[in-house]
XYZ file of C-alpha atoms in Angstrom:
427
model
C 0.036 -0.001 0.008
C 2.786 2.405 -0.886
C 1.949 3.664 -4.337
C -0.667 5.439 -6.346
C -1.392 2.781 -9.093
C -3.062 3.897 -12.273
C -5.408 1.835 -14.465
C -6.505 3.420 -17.623
C -7.055 6.756 -15.908
C -5.415 9.348 -18.131
C -6.592 10.988 -21.317
C -4.617 13.029 -23.860
C -5.511 16.605 -24.141
C -5.207 18.810 -27.316
C -1.485 19.428 -26.757
C -0.683 15.747 -26.427
C 0.036 15.989 -22.740
C -1.599 13.652 -20.203
C -4.144 14.809 -17.588
C -6.096 13.186 -14.821
C -9.679 12.284 -15.770
C -12.201 14.666 -14.274
C -13.978 12.920 -11.331
C -17.739 12.278 -11.829
C -18.467 14.117 -8.601
C -17.361 17.200 -10.395
C -19.209 16.410 -13.660
C -16.925 13.835 -15.277
C -17.973 10.616 -16.779
C -18.643 7.726 -14.280
C -16.542 4.659 -14.597
C -19.242 2.220 -13.879
C -22.083 2.461 -16.366
C -25.650 2.885 -15.027
C -27.373 -0.511 -14.755
C -24.115 -2.497 -14.826
C -24.327 -3.530 -11.136
C -26.835 -6.234 -10.042
C -28.074 -5.423 -6.540
C -28.455 -8.286 -4.041
C -30.679 -10.249 -3.506
C -30.411 -10.532 -7.375
C -33.973 -11.725 -7.997
C -34.486 -14.472 -10.406
C -37.465 -16.232 -11.964
C -36.842 -19.425 -9.945
C -37.454 -17.322 -6.834
C -40.955 -16.677 -8.228
C -41.324 -20.382 -8.730
C -40.461 -21.011 -5.092
C -43.011 -18.500 -3.873
C -45.658 -19.847 -6.244
C -44.974 -23.261 -4.626
C -46.093 -21.855 -1.320
C -49.246 -20.408 -2.839
C -50.026 -23.586 -4.648
C -49.672 -25.540 -1.406
C -52.342 -23.535 0.154
C -50.609 -23.089 3.464
C -48.884 -19.915 4.337
C -47.779 -20.503 7.867
C -46.842 -23.003 10.662
C -43.540 -23.679 12.129
C -43.969 -27.382 11.009
C -44.695 -26.434 7.439
C -42.861 -28.861 5.114
C -40.903 -26.029 3.527
C -39.639 -24.852 6.890
C -38.837 -28.263 7.965
C -36.831 -28.957 4.794
C -34.998 -25.718 5.213
C -33.988 -26.545 8.710
C -32.740 -29.981 7.700
C -30.960 -28.718 4.598
C -29.256 -25.934 6.459
C -28.140 -28.262 9.284
C -26.769 -30.713 6.659
C -24.895 -27.868 4.957
C -23.252 -26.800 8.251
C -21.975 -30.259 8.876
C -22.554 -30.216 12.603
C -25.390 -28.087 14.067
C -29.070 -28.513 14.734
C -31.229 -25.752 13.248
C -34.451 -24.118 14.207
C -36.007 -21.468 12.008
C -37.460 -18.338 13.756
C -38.629 -14.873 12.683
C -35.304 -13.070 12.279
C -31.673 -13.024 13.299
C -32.666 -10.648 16.172
C -35.173 -13.121 17.412
C -32.564 -15.849 17.426
C -30.235 -13.864 19.585
C -33.108 -13.089 21.861
C -34.103 -16.692 22.352
C -30.373 -17.881 22.891
C -29.924 -15.087 25.549
C -33.205 -15.887 27.123
C -31.939 -19.521 27.401
C -28.708 -18.620 29.246
C -29.824 -15.741 31.376
C -29.845 -17.826 34.510
C -26.103 -17.811 34.410
C -25.698 -14.147 35.265
C -26.968 -10.653 34.703
C -24.439 -9.250 32.087
C -23.523 -9.905 28.485
C -20.136 -8.759 27.136
C -20.117 -7.662 23.533
C -18.504 -5.245 21.202
C -19.301 -1.493 21.100
C -19.062 -1.608 17.319
C -22.139 -3.568 16.630
C -25.649 -3.666 15.077
C -28.594 -2.346 17.291
C -30.577 -5.464 16.389
C -27.876 -7.704 17.849
C -27.447 -5.772 21.019
C -31.114 -4.899 21.691
C -32.039 -8.373 22.786
C -29.646 -8.135 25.714
C -31.901 -5.651 27.524
C -34.988 -7.272 26.191
C -33.892 -10.431 27.952
C -33.444 -8.438 31.229
C -29.753 -8.448 30.994
C -27.099 -5.662 31.049
C -24.693 -5.112 28.214
C -21.114 -4.642 29.042
C -19.231 -3.124 26.052
C -15.657 -3.474 25.059
C -13.584 -2.196 22.102
C -12.809 -3.970 18.842
C -9.712 -4.871 16.973
C -8.709 -2.798 13.867
C -8.320 -5.706 11.553
C -11.724 -7.357 11.500
C -13.788 -4.948 13.583
C -14.347 -7.887 15.904
C -14.561 -7.991 19.657
C -11.189 -7.485 21.356
C -10.746 -10.818 23.153
C -8.320 -9.473 25.745
C -10.576 -6.645 26.715
C -13.581 -9.010 26.833
C -11.755 -11.472 29.105
C -10.922 -8.672 31.465
C -14.705 -8.053 31.934
C -15.554 -11.714 32.569
C -16.756 -12.377 36.044
C -19.260 -14.719 37.778
C -22.117 -12.408 36.949
C -21.601 -12.651 33.197
C -24.094 -14.865 31.546
C -22.666 -14.829 27.982
C -20.294 -13.195 25.553
C -21.856 -12.227 22.288
C -19.385 -12.408 19.446
C -20.570 -10.444 16.388
C -19.079 -11.331 12.917
C -19.447 -8.203 10.771
C -19.161 -7.992 7.044
C -18.701 -11.679 6.557
C -15.694 -11.945 8.812
C -14.711 -14.891 10.909
C -14.080 -13.637 14.440
C -12.263 -16.653 15.999
C -11.026 -15.116 19.286
C -9.788 -18.498 20.722
C -8.352 -17.097 23.859
C -11.629 -15.255 24.590
C -13.675 -18.440 24.033
C -11.336 -20.333 26.362
C -11.535 -17.622 29.040
C -15.305 -17.833 28.811
C -15.472 -21.558 29.015
C -13.171 -21.492 32.189
C -15.785 -19.357 33.909
C -18.972 -21.066 32.687
C -19.839 -18.197 30.467
C -21.977 -18.983 27.357
C -20.488 -18.193 23.964
C -23.004 -16.987 21.440
C -21.976 -16.007 17.976
C -23.923 -13.551 15.880
C -23.163 -14.857 12.331
C -26.042 -13.056 10.749
C -23.580 -11.452 8.310
C -21.169 -14.419 8.115
C -23.106 -17.615 7.254
C -19.868 -19.398 6.382
C -19.007 -19.351 10.186
C -21.497 -22.099 10.652
C -19.172 -24.459 8.685
C -15.620 -25.439 9.590
C -13.158 -22.576 9.583
C -9.637 -23.732 8.993
C -10.898 -27.337 9.535
C -12.836 -26.758 12.740
C -16.205 -25.480 13.718
C -16.474 -22.559 16.097
C -16.444 -23.399 19.861
C -19.845 -21.912 20.596
C -23.035 -22.687 22.558
C -25.191 -21.185 19.989
C -25.081 -19.308 16.604
C -27.593 -16.829 15.418
C -28.175 -16.496 11.653
C -30.398 -14.236 9.558
C -32.195 -14.953 6.392
C -32.918 -11.296 5.716
C -32.894 -10.151 2.090
C -29.644 -8.301 2.593
C -27.841 -11.319 3.880
C -26.413 -14.425 2.183
C -29.756 -16.341 2.141
C -31.401 -13.327 0.565
C -34.828 -14.414 1.439
C -36.830 -12.035 3.557
C -37.511 -11.764 7.358
C -36.259 -15.007 8.683
C -33.699 -16.232 11.252
C -32.104 -19.367 12.749
C -31.146 -20.716 16.172
C -28.168 -22.989 15.457
C -26.735 -25.116 18.243
C -25.842 -28.682 19.353
C -27.899 -28.217 22.596
C -31.217 -30.142 22.118
C -32.540 -28.279 25.150
C -32.010 -24.936 23.438
C -33.846 -26.311 20.316
C -36.748 -27.211 22.540
C -36.427 -23.775 24.252
C -37.295 -22.104 20.965
C -40.925 -23.517 21.084
C -41.221 -22.848 24.768
C -40.684 -19.182 24.529
C -42.038 -18.541 20.993
C -45.139 -20.649 20.331
C -48.049 -19.280 22.218
C -51.046 -21.111 20.694
C -49.834 -24.150 18.774
C -47.282 -26.996 19.177
C -44.760 -28.091 16.592
C -46.779 -31.104 15.980
C -49.594 -28.864 14.819
C -51.830 -29.321 17.822
C -53.843 -26.308 18.946
C -52.576 -25.732 22.589
C -51.901 -22.914 24.996
C -48.657 -23.745 26.697
C -48.431 -22.468 30.368
C -44.615 -21.959 29.735
C -44.786 -19.867 26.640
C -43.635 -16.336 26.670
C -45.604 -15.559 23.613
C -42.819 -14.098 21.433
C -44.340 -15.666 18.328
C -40.910 -15.748 16.574
C -42.257 -17.993 13.894
C -40.588 -18.303 10.519
C -42.011 -16.834 7.376
C -42.877 -19.636 4.940
C -42.488 -17.528 1.858
C -39.023 -16.378 3.003
C -38.217 -20.001 3.819
C -39.003 -21.047 0.304
C -36.333 -18.764 -1.155
C -33.864 -19.551 1.608
C -34.184 -23.289 0.916
C -33.355 -22.612 -2.680
C -30.318 -20.545 -1.809
C -28.918 -23.116 0.604
C -28.419 -25.489 -2.372
C -26.316 -22.848 -4.124
C -24.630 -21.451 -1.073
C -21.190 -22.901 -1.642
C -21.092 -21.356 -5.176
C -22.317 -18.048 -3.962
C -19.638 -17.878 -1.327
C -16.971 -18.835 -3.737
C -17.942 -16.074 -6.187
C -17.968 -13.551 -3.361
C -14.465 -14.596 -2.268
C -13.176 -14.636 -5.799
C -14.531 -11.135 -6.590
C -13.108 -9.884 -3.294
C -9.747 -11.346 -3.847
C -9.527 -9.890 -7.284
C -10.647 -6.376 -6.229
C -8.249 -6.280 -3.315
C -5.367 -7.340 -5.541
C -6.153 -4.407 -7.814
C -6.379 -1.763 -5.181
C -4.115 -2.963 -2.367
C -1.178 -0.731 -3.607
C -3.212 2.400 -3.039
C -1.882 4.760 -0.288
C -3.779 4.783 3.006
C -6.353 1.980 2.315
C -6.636 -1.120 4.444
C -8.795 -4.203 4.225
C -11.294 -4.691 7.122
C -11.140 -8.348 6.476
C -8.397 -10.925 6.292
C -7.322 -11.394 2.642
C -5.682 -14.710 3.538
C -8.887 -16.142 5.104
C -10.240 -18.642 2.522
C -13.336 -19.301 4.643
C -14.668 -15.839 4.993
C -18.216 -15.056 3.836
C -17.653 -11.657 2.373
C -21.107 -10.274 2.760
C -19.657 -7.110 1.405
C -16.188 -5.690 0.838
C -15.205 -3.589 3.881
C -12.310 -1.070 3.905
C -10.865 1.566 6.070
C -8.604 4.472 5.302
C -5.932 6.283 7.207
C -6.704 9.978 6.806
C -3.145 11.114 7.503
C -1.793 9.072 4.641
C -4.012 10.965 2.305
C -3.140 14.380 3.787
C -6.320 14.743 5.859
C -6.815 15.531 9.518
C -8.349 12.856 11.769
C -12.084 12.343 11.457
C -14.506 11.299 8.755
C -13.674 13.939 6.183
C -11.351 11.733 4.128
C -13.679 8.856 4.177
C -16.684 10.983 3.311
C -14.922 12.394 0.260
C -13.842 8.920 -0.917
C -17.393 7.588 -0.443
C -19.042 10.425 -2.323
C -16.557 10.368 -5.063
C -16.737 6.503 -5.567
C -20.578 6.678 -5.440
C -20.480 9.217 -8.251
C -18.241 6.951 -10.192
C -21.052 4.305 -9.983
C -19.457 2.089 -7.394
C -22.005 0.826 -4.887
C -20.375 2.231 -1.740
C -22.119 2.394 1.720
C -21.342 3.829 5.127
C -23.121 1.541 7.598
C -22.849 2.621 11.205
C -21.579 6.085 12.357
C -21.929 5.763 16.077
C -21.085 3.158 18.754
C -24.081 0.708 19.090
C -25.187 2.077 22.535
C -25.845 5.563 21.057
C -28.542 3.922 18.919
C -30.318 2.422 21.986
C -32.106 4.963 24.008
C -32.435 2.729 27.183
C -28.630 2.504 27.544
C -27.117 5.451 25.559
C -26.293 7.485 28.614
C -24.395 4.709 30.354
C -21.486 4.634 27.985
C -19.044 7.075 26.436
C -17.755 6.750 22.846
C -14.337 8.066 23.987
C -13.799 4.889 26.029
C -13.707 2.889 22.795
C -10.968 4.486 20.641
C -10.777 1.686 18.005
C -14.560 1.812 17.562
C -14.557 5.591 17.057
C -11.664 5.482 14.565
C -13.326 2.747 12.498
C -16.646 4.542 12.530
C -14.816 7.655 11.118
C -12.843 5.790 8.479
C -14.660 2.616 7.333
C -16.957 2.016 4.362
C -17.698 -0.939 2.122
C -18.552 -2.024 -1.465
C -21.883 -3.643 -1.187
C -22.379 -5.429 -4.364
C -19.836 -8.220 -4.867
C -22.256 -11.217 -4.959
C -23.128 -13.069 -8.081
C -24.021 -12.405 -10.824
C -21.591 -9.621 -10.502
C -18.190 -10.823 -11.784
C -14.527 -10.051 -12.191
C -15.144 -7.610 -15.109
C -17.267 -5.474 -12.755
C -14.561 -5.709 -10.106
C -12.211 -4.284 -12.658
C -14.400 -1.269 -13.138
C -14.669 -0.849 -9.317
C -10.875 -0.910 -9.166
C -10.611 1.627 -12.009
C -12.888 3.970 -10.081
C -10.729 3.533 -6.911
C -7.613 4.374 -8.910
C -9.277 7.368 -10.532
C -10.266 8.861 -7.169
C -6.857 8.070 -5.601
C -5.000 9.605 -8.595
C -7.078 12.905 -8.048
C -6.185 12.837 -4.454
C -2.532 12.328 -5.183
C -2.611 15.260 -7.657
C -4.542 17.763 -5.658
C -4.570 16.632 -2.023
C -7.307 17.298 0.629
C -8.287 20.598 -1.031
C -10.096 18.625 -3.595
C -12.596 17.438 -1.076
C -14.008 20.725 -0.157
C -16.092 21.134 -3.262
C -17.278 17.557 -3.351
C -18.421 17.441 0.187
C -20.123 20.837 0.257
C -21.430 20.544 -3.198
């Protein structure tokens, strides 16, 4: 990452000299043609066929619907280890899992850089979140900081795998095991973490997976409790089914908490189709990410927020961070914001996801924590962004266009420095 590479970026002017192409954010021609990118979930006719199958079957609900049961079995088989129970969402899965372990203590240790839908279930379960900082490489929980907060009053550690990363934290898991603390992995953004990573499955009490349309299963509102614990599988029904049993009997259980986290059958029909194609989908995501990183890794001040050598990552998207100083900017989000706006103008599907520590999104706990206590989290929130569309049918040719846009923006930065940002950000 020590040079400003150039890929087909220069045009010859009337005198024969070379000049940097005008950025699209200032009125130049975008690198990526409109309509060239296929947004996920990449709808196909066979998805319509799957939905039609539900309609033709005449049953639109029930946890024991044949489509739901098939999905649970197929997903379990795909993981190679776990039992699976479908529920309403990834958030519902986390809630059920925390509800199951809440007798172990009153606290849950988790990362300050997180999704509100993952952390909200902590307080919903009557537990107290304890936040720690993240590492700068994967935006995953800092295992040393987490272990320091472990104590007899901690019920669980919630390990969130953002962007498709595999957050292994073996020392943190061992420390939790030594104190009887449950390990719950939020793999809503990293479906591949349900399979062996480097030859071994995660050492976890439970995994929570999402079938949301933005995730790998690209289905709709849907989630999964994944575990080897048969009692947790049974617990799903105890807390969630309020007026029917899994066998289909119409009963009112005295133990139910009435959450009604039942899976959507229509979403399940699409998810079931995607499971059969998941290995192919993941490999294309990995191949696209590998190619894109190879083409932009030499750019000054840009760093992967994933492990390029991890062959098992899920690459939900392509996360990056920048070092403002390397680009001549002061600390803060200004450099990132210029890069994002410029790349978006070039037609690259760039997103900024979170901009605050997770507790600032949750009104019940926002006053209990200070962002300044989590410096890595704050730095990543100021500097990270991601390329959203790397899934099939998008291919290597599109990745080359993305890379060309990156080089075009970096070339302009190299030529003009931070002053170029003023017009783009204020305009």
